[in-house]
GROMACS .gro file of C-alpha atoms in nm:
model
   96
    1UNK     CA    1   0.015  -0.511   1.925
    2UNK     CA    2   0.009  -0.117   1.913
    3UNK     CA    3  -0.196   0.094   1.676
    4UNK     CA    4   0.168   0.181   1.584
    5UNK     CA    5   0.292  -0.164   1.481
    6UNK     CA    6  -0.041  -0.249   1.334
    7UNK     CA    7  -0.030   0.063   1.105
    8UNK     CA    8   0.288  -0.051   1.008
    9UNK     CA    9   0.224  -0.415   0.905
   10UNK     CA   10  -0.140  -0.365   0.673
   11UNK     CA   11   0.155  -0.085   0.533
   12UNK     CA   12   0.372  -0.388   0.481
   13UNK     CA   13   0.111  -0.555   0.353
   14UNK     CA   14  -0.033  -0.325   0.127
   15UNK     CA   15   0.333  -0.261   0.016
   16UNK     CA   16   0.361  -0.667  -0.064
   17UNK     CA   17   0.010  -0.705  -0.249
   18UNK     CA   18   0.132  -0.407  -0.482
   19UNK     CA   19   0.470  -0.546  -0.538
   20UNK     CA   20   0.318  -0.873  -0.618
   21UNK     CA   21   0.112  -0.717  -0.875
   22UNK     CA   22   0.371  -0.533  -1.049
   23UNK     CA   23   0.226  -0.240  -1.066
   24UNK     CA   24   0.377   0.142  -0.953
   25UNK     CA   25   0.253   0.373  -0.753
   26UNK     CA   26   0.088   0.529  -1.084
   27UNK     CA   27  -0.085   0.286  -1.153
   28UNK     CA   28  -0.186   0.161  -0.801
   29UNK     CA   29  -0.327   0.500  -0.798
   30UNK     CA   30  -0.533   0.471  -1.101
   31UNK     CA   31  -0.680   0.136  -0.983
   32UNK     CA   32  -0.768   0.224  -0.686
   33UNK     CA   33  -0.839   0.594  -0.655
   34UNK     CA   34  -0.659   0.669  -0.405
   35UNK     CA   35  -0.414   0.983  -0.504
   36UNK     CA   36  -0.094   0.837  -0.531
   37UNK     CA   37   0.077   1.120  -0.292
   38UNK     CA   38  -0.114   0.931  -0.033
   39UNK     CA   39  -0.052   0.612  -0.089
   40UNK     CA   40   0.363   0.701  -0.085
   41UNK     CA   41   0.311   0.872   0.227
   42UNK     CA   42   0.097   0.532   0.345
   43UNK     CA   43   0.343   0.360   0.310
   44UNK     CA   44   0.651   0.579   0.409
   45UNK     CA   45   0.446   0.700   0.741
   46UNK     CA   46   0.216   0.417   0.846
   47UNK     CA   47   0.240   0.508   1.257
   48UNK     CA   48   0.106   0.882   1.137
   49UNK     CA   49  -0.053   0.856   0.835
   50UNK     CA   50  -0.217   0.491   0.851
   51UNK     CA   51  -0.484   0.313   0.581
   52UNK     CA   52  -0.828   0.402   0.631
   53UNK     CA   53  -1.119   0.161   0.636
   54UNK     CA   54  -1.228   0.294   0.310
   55UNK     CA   55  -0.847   0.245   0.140
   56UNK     CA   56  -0.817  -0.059   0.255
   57UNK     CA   57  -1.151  -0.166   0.074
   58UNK     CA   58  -1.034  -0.007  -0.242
   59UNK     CA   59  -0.700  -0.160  -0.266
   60UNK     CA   60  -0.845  -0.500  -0.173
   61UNK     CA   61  -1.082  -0.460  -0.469
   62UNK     CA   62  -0.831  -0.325  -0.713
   63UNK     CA   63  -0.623  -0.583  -0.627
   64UNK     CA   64  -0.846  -0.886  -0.627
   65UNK     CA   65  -0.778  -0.934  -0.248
   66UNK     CA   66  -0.949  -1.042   0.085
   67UNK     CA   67  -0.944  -0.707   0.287
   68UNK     CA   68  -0.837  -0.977   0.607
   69UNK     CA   69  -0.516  -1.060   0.381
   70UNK     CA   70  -0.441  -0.644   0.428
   71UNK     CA   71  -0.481  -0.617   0.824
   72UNK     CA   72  -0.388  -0.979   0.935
   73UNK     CA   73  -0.188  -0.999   1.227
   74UNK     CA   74   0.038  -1.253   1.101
   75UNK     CA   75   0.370  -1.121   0.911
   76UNK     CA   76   0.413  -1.185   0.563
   77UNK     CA   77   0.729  -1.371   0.394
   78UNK     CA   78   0.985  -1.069   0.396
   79UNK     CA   79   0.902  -0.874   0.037
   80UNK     CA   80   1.062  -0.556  -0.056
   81UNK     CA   81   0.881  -0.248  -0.009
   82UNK     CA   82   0.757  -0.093  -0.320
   83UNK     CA   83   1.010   0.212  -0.443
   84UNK     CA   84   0.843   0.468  -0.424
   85UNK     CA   85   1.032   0.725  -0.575
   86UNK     CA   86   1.051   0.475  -0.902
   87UNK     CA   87   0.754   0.297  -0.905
   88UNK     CA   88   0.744  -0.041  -0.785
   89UNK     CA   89   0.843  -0.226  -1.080
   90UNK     CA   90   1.116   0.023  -1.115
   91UNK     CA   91   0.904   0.254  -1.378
   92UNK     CA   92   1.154   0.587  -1.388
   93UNK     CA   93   0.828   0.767  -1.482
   94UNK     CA   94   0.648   0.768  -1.111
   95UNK     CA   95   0.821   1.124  -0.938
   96UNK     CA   96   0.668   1.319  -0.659
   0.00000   0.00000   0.00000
């Protein structure tokens, strides 16, 4: 597997362990510290703007998570991608 197609499935599933939880982008944001202009362009761009180490750990944290279950190899059941022009549990209230 490429860097490419690895950046793209921990996006995938980062984007699954969010939509899981429930929570937006917002408030992904505020749990994990990581701005929440990043994490939308995370997950929109994962081949040029991939997770670092240091994301990774946070999310995993925030979201009560094995950081292996965010960079395994192995695909997840298709979930939808978090929205994130609306938030991920369709909160109007998340704009760029």
């Amino acid at each position: 597997m490429d860097s490419s197609s690895f950046a793209t499935l921990v996006a995938h599933h980062v984007a699954a362990v969010i939509t899981r939880s429930g929570a937006s982008m917002l408030r992904a944001s505020q749990l994990t510290g990581i701005p929440r202009v990043t994490l939308i362009r995370r997950l929109r761009f994962p081949s040029t703007s991939p997770f670092d180490v240091h994301e990774l750990e946070m999310l995993a944290r925030a979201f009560h998570v094995d950081i292996e279950t965010l960079v395994s190899p192995v695909e997840e059941a298709a979930l939808p991608v978090p929205d994130t022009h609306h938030g991920v549990a369709g909160e109007g209230a998340d704009h760029e």
